[in-house]
Amino acid sequence: MISRRNVLAGAGGIAALSLIDLKAASAAQLNKVGIQLYTVRDLFAKDPVGTLEQIARIGYREVEYGGGGYDAMDHAMLRKTTDRLGLTSPSVHISYDALLGKFEQSVTMAKTLGADTIVLPYMTDEHRTEAGWAAALPNFNRFAADLKKAGLGFAYHNHDFEFTTKPGGVSLYDRFLKETDPALVKAELDIYWAAFAGENPATLIDRLGSRLYAYHVKDMRPDRSMTAVGAGTIDFASLFKRKGGAGVRHFYVENDQAPAPYLPDITTSFQTLRALRF
């Protein structure tokens, strides 16, 4: 016999489940998942069109060019390929030396590929001293100002050294934030490398706020090595829902050390991020 108590309990359970379903349905999710092509640089260097086709087949909708020799390829052909596949390239990685010596060519390449932002991905050892960094930061401002005139944005991508190198007791990253124009020089935050350097990514996201352009999303094993998203310990859901990152629109999977044959690794990362709710 079904008692009134059981009926009410059942109704309460249904209501609770409905609330859970409603909460799940209203949770944010990523509309587009991107990939930094450096992750599959070996594949891309040998077969750029085939690699882009495989990336699109997995479900990625954005690509960020970097590595694999893309800068010496036929950029019109690459753009035609991404257009055909329904891929976009919001940003491209271009080296400091190229921006110094081949600025106009870099702008043309970025625009041909469909990018609206150029990201400076790395600074070599000679720039990581107090004098070297002091000389480079004004160029960051100049790049950003000149790119704005050309209709492009500018961002800087971190590794770990910016946080751990502290000439005069002040980290290179603190100097970067203090001495570059926050309205023009944005940050592409590599979450893994910030955590590897001992930073708290959540605190950093809140600190960067409106300067955040994009995330590089890679996971960290307990031994601090890189791994596919979802195979490590970083709580990306809690990071992505922070108010400081509310303006971020690009989430690029990257694994500098992705194991061959690469596609399983980037498939795991894609599936994890597509299923993520925050």
Short mmCIF file of C-alpha atoms in Angstrom, two decimals:
data_model
loop_
_atom_site.label_atom_id
_atom_site.label_comp_id
_atom_site.label_asym_id
_atom_site.label_seq_id
_atom_site.Cartn_x
_atom_site.Cartn_y
_atom_site.Cartn_z
CA MET A 1 0.00 0.00 0.00
CA ILE A 2 1.27 3.47 -0.89
CA SER A 3 0.90 5.82 2.07
CA ARG A 4 0.43 9.59 1.92
CA ARG A 5 3.89 9.91 3.49
CA ASN A 6 5.45 7.89 0.67
CA VAL A 7 3.60 9.94 -1.92
CA LEU A 8 4.86 13.19 -0.35
CA ALA A 9 8.38 11.81 -0.08
CA GLY A 10 8.23 10.82 -3.71
CA ALA A 11 6.95 14.23 -4.71
CA GLY A 12 9.73 15.86 -2.70
CA GLY A 13 12.29 13.67 -4.42
CA ILE A 14 10.93 14.60 -7.84
CA ALA A 15 11.02 18.28 -6.91
CA ALA A 16 14.60 17.96 -5.69
CA LEU A 17 15.61 16.19 -8.88
CA SER A 18 13.91 18.88 -10.91
CA LEU A 19 15.88 21.55 -9.07
CA ILE A 20 19.10 19.65 -9.73
CA ASP A 21 18.20 19.32 -13.42
CA LEU A 22 17.35 23.02 -13.55
CA LYS A 23 20.65 23.95 -11.94
CA ALA A 24 22.55 21.72 -14.37
CA ALA A 25 20.69 23.19 -17.31
CA SER A 26 21.48 26.74 -16.21
CA ALA A 27 25.18 26.09 -15.56
CA ALA A 28 27.54 27.74 -17.99
CA GLN A 29 29.38 25.72 -20.59
CA LEU A 30 31.85 26.49 -23.35
CA ASN A 31 30.18 27.24 -26.66
CA LYS A 32 33.45 26.87 -28.55
CA VAL A 33 36.57 24.95 -27.61
CA GLY A 34 39.82 26.00 -29.24
CA ILE A 35 43.25 24.47 -29.63
CA GLN A 36 46.74 25.95 -29.80
CA LEU A 37 48.30 24.22 -32.80
CA TYR A 38 51.68 23.98 -31.06
CA THR A 39 50.12 20.93 -29.37
CA VAL A 40 50.06 19.06 -32.70
CA ARG A 41 53.04 20.83 -34.30
CA ASP A 42 54.64 17.62 -35.60
CA LEU A 43 51.45 16.60 -37.39
CA PHE A 44 50.75 20.10 -38.63
CA ALA A 45 54.24 20.60 -40.07
CA LYS A 46 53.84 17.47 -42.21
CA ASP A 47 50.20 17.84 -43.21
CA PRO A 48 48.55 21.14 -42.26
CA VAL A 49 45.32 20.58 -44.17
CA GLY A 50 44.86 17.02 -42.92
CA THR A 51 45.60 18.10 -39.35
CA LEU A 52 43.03 20.89 -39.49
CA GLU A 53 40.49 18.41 -40.89
CA GLN A 54 41.13 16.03 -37.99
CA ILE A 55 40.85 18.86 -35.47
CA ALA A 56 37.51 19.93 -36.93
CA ARG A 57 36.31 16.34 -36.94
CA ILE A 58 36.99 16.06 -33.20
CA GLY A 59 34.75 19.09 -32.67
CA TYR A 60 37.12 22.00 -32.16
CA ARG A 61 35.87 25.28 -33.60
CA GLU A 62 38.80 27.61 -32.95
CA VAL A 63 42.49 27.25 -33.69
CA GLU A 64 45.35 29.43 -32.52
CA TYR A 65 48.35 29.26 -34.82
CA GLY A 66 51.74 28.65 -33.21
CA GLY A 67 54.62 26.36 -34.11
CA GLY A 68 54.73 23.75 -36.83
CA GLY A 69 56.22 26.22 -39.30
CA TYR A 70 52.88 27.88 -39.98
CA ASP A 71 54.50 31.27 -40.50
CA ALA A 72 56.25 30.03 -43.66
CA MET A 73 53.15 28.35 -45.13
CA ASP A 74 50.59 29.58 -47.65
CA HIS A 75 48.35 31.63 -45.38
CA ALA A 76 45.63 32.13 -47.97
CA MET A 77 45.44 28.36 -48.35
CA LEU A 78 45.22 27.90 -44.58
CA ARG A 79 42.45 30.47 -44.38
CA LYS A 80 40.54 28.78 -47.18
CA THR A 81 40.87 25.48 -45.32
CA THR A 82 39.65 26.81 -41.99
CA ASP A 83 36.73 28.57 -43.69
CA ARG A 84 35.77 25.32 -45.40
CA LEU A 85 35.93 23.41 -42.11
CA GLY A 86 33.99 25.94 -40.06
CA LEU A 87 37.07 26.84 -38.02
CA THR A 88 38.11 30.34 -36.98
CA SER A 89 41.47 31.63 -35.80
CA PRO A 90 40.86 34.47 -33.35
CA SER A 91 44.56 34.81 -32.49
CA VAL A 92 48.03 33.85 -33.67
CA HIS A 93 51.33 33.49 -31.84
CA ILE A 94 54.09 35.68 -33.28
CA SER A 95 57.59 35.96 -31.82
CA TYR A 96 59.15 39.06 -30.31
CA ASP A 97 61.84 39.14 -33.00
CA ALA A 98 59.23 38.94 -35.77
CA LEU A 99 57.25 41.81 -34.27
CA LEU A 100 60.44 43.84 -34.03
CA GLY A 101 61.77 43.09 -37.50
CA LYS A 102 58.79 42.04 -39.59
CA PHE A 103 55.90 43.97 -38.13
CA GLU A 104 53.97 44.71 -41.33
CA GLN A 105 54.40 41.14 -42.58
CA SER A 106 53.16 39.87 -39.22
CA VAL A 107 50.06 42.06 -39.43
CA THR A 108 49.34 40.87 -42.97
CA MET A 109 49.77 37.23 -41.94
CA ALA A 110 47.48 37.59 -38.93
CA LYS A 111 44.75 39.27 -40.96
CA THR A 112 45.01 36.73 -43.78
CA LEU A 113 44.52 33.93 -41.25
CA GLY A 114 41.46 35.76 -39.88
CA ALA A 115 42.91 36.73 -36.51
CA ASP A 116 41.91 39.80 -34.56
CA THR A 117 44.68 39.48 -31.94
CA ILE A 118 48.41 38.83 -32.01
CA VAL A 119 49.83 37.04 -28.99
CA LEU A 120 53.48 37.26 -28.01
CA PRO A 121 54.15 33.70 -26.84
CA TYR A 122 57.59 33.63 -25.26
CA MET A 123 60.64 35.65 -24.30
CA THR A 124 64.08 34.07 -24.60
CA ASP A 125 66.75 34.08 -21.91
CA GLU A 126 68.45 37.34 -22.83
CA HIS A 127 65.27 39.26 -22.01
CA ARG A 128 64.81 37.72 -18.57
CA THR A 129 67.17 40.03 -16.71
CA GLU A 130 66.27 43.33 -15.08
CA ALA A 131 67.85 45.27 -17.94
CA GLY A 132 66.50 42.98 -20.65
CA TRP A 133 62.94 43.12 -19.34
CA ALA A 134 63.10 46.88 -18.84
CA ALA A 135 64.14 47.24 -22.48
CA ALA A 136 61.42 44.90 -23.77
CA LEU A 137 58.35 46.23 -21.98
CA PRO A 138 58.24 49.56 -23.85
CA ASN A 139 58.18 47.52 -27.04
CA PHE A 140 55.15 45.62 -25.73
CA ASN A 141 53.38 48.96 -25.42
CA ARG A 142 54.53 50.03 -28.87
CA PHE A 143 53.43 46.75 -30.46
CA ALA A 144 50.01 47.09 -28.86
CA ALA A 145 49.57 50.71 -29.94
CA ASP A 146 50.65 50.01 -33.51
CA LEU A 147 48.49 46.90 -33.70
CA LYS A 148 45.49 48.89 -32.52
CA LYS A 149 46.05 51.28 -35.42
CA ALA A 150 46.06 48.25 -37.71
CA GLY A 151 42.80 46.98 -36.22
CA LEU A 152 44.33 44.20 -34.12
CA GLY A 153 44.65 43.46 -30.41
CA PHE A 154 47.76 42.39 -28.51
CA ALA A 155 48.30 39.96 -25.65
CA TYR A 156 51.20 38.32 -23.83
CA HIS A 157 51.31 34.61 -23.01
CA ASN A 158 53.08 33.55 -19.83
CA HIS A 159 55.20 30.59 -18.90
CA ASP A 160 56.59 30.01 -15.41
CA PHE A 161 59.72 32.17 -15.55
CA GLU A 162 57.79 35.45 -15.41
CA PHE A 163 56.70 34.56 -11.88
CA THR A 164 59.85 32.88 -10.61
CA THR A 165 62.41 35.37 -11.98
CA LYS A 166 62.57 38.31 -9.58
CA PRO A 167 65.37 40.77 -10.29
CA GLY A 168 65.45 43.29 -7.46
CA GLY A 169 62.82 41.22 -5.64
CA VAL A 170 60.02 42.01 -8.11
CA SER A 171 58.77 39.32 -10.48
CA LEU A 172 58.90 39.89 -14.22
CA TYR A 173 55.13 39.39 -14.32
CA ASP A 174 54.53 42.11 -11.73
CA ARG A 175 56.69 44.43 -13.82
CA PHE A 176 54.78 43.43 -16.94
CA LEU A 177 51.47 44.34 -15.33
CA LYS A 178 52.76 47.59 -13.87
CA GLU A 179 54.70 48.88 -16.88
CA THR A 180 52.41 48.02 -19.78
CA ASP A 181 49.19 49.77 -20.76
CA PRO A 182 46.25 47.77 -19.32
CA ALA A 183 43.93 49.15 -21.98
CA LEU A 184 46.08 47.78 -24.80
CA VAL A 185 48.29 44.98 -23.50
CA LYS A 186 46.17 41.99 -22.54
CA ALA A 187 47.06 38.65 -20.96
CA GLU A 188 46.67 35.17 -22.36
CA LEU A 189 46.85 33.20 -19.13
CA ASP A 190 48.48 29.80 -19.31
CA ILE A 191 46.87 28.23 -16.27
CA TYR A 192 49.27 25.29 -16.07
CA TRP A 193 52.44 27.38 -16.17
CA ALA A 194 51.11 29.81 -13.58
CA ALA A 195 50.31 26.92 -11.24
CA PHE A 196 53.67 25.29 -12.00
CA ALA A 197 55.36 28.52 -10.89
CA GLY A 198 53.55 28.32 -7.56
CA GLU A 199 50.89 30.93 -8.32
CA ASN A 200 47.28 30.49 -7.31
CA PRO A 201 45.43 30.65 -10.66
CA ALA A 202 42.18 31.76 -9.00
CA THR A 203 43.88 34.72 -7.35
CA LEU A 204 45.66 35.56 -10.58
CA ILE A 205 42.43 35.49 -12.59
CA ASP A 206 40.81 37.91 -10.17
CA ARG A 207 43.87 40.15 -10.29
CA LEU A 208 44.01 40.25 -14.08
CA GLY A 209 40.29 40.87 -14.51
CA SER A 210 39.58 42.88 -17.64
CA ARG A 211 43.13 42.32 -18.91
CA LEU A 212 42.35 38.65 -19.53
CA TYR A 213 42.09 37.85 -23.22
CA ALA A 214 42.14 34.04 -23.28
CA TYR A 215 43.11 30.91 -21.35
CA HIS A 216 45.57 28.22 -22.30
CA VAL A 217 44.06 25.09 -20.83
CA LYS A 218 46.31 22.20 -19.93
CA ASP A 219 46.18 19.94 -16.90
CA MET A 220 48.73 18.98 -14.25
CA ARG A 221 49.38 15.55 -12.78
CA PRO A 222 50.24 15.19 -9.07
CA ASP A 223 53.92 15.02 -10.09
CA ARG A 224 53.41 18.44 -11.81
CA SER A 225 53.88 17.06 -15.34
CA MET A 226 51.53 18.09 -18.17
CA THR A 227 48.62 15.99 -19.23
CA ALA A 228 45.37 16.17 -21.18
CA VAL A 229 42.56 18.21 -19.67
CA GLY A 230 40.64 16.01 -17.28
CA ALA A 231 43.53 13.65 -16.61
CA GLY A 232 45.07 15.87 -13.95
CA THR A 233 44.24 17.78 -10.80
CA ILE A 234 43.34 21.32 -11.90
CA ASP A 235 39.73 22.30 -11.14
CA PHE A 236 38.92 24.19 -14.33
CA ALA A 237 35.23 24.58 -13.52
CA SER A 238 36.00 26.59 -10.40
CA LEU A 239 38.46 28.76 -12.32
CA PHE A 240 36.20 29.43 -15.30
CA LYS A 241 33.34 30.67 -13.15
CA ARG A 242 35.38 33.32 -11.36
CA LYS A 243 34.14 36.87 -11.91
CA GLY A 244 37.61 38.05 -12.88
CA GLY A 245 37.48 35.91 -16.00
CA ALA A 246 33.97 36.86 -17.06
CA GLY A 247 35.28 38.53 -20.21
CA VAL A 248 37.28 35.55 -21.47
CA ARG A 249 35.90 34.17 -24.72
CA HIS A 250 38.68 31.87 -25.91
CA PHE A 251 39.69 28.62 -24.25
CA TYR A 252 42.60 27.03 -26.06
CA VAL A 253 43.63 23.47 -25.27
CA GLU A 254 47.39 23.17 -25.21
CA ASN A 255 49.76 20.40 -24.21
CA ASP A 256 53.38 21.29 -24.91
CA GLN A 257 54.31 17.66 -24.32
CA ALA A 258 51.37 15.81 -25.85
CA PRO A 259 52.35 12.20 -26.57
CA ALA A 260 52.26 10.80 -30.10
CA PRO A 261 49.99 10.12 -31.92
CA TYR A 262 48.56 13.37 -30.40
CA LEU A 263 44.96 12.99 -31.54
CA PRO A 264 43.85 10.84 -28.56
CA ASP A 265 45.31 13.46 -26.20
CA ILE A 266 43.51 16.40 -27.80
CA THR A 267 40.30 14.35 -28.07
CA THR A 268 40.34 13.75 -24.30
CA SER A 269 40.85 17.46 -23.67
CA PHE A 270 38.05 18.43 -26.05
CA GLN A 271 35.57 15.97 -24.58
CA THR A 272 36.38 17.10 -21.06
CA LEU A 273 35.83 20.76 -21.85
CA ARG A 274 32.65 20.16 -23.84
CA ALA A 275 31.20 18.27 -20.87
CA LEU A 276 32.34 20.86 -18.33
CA ARG A 277 29.65 22.82 -16.48
CA PHE A 278 30.48 25.75 -14.24
#
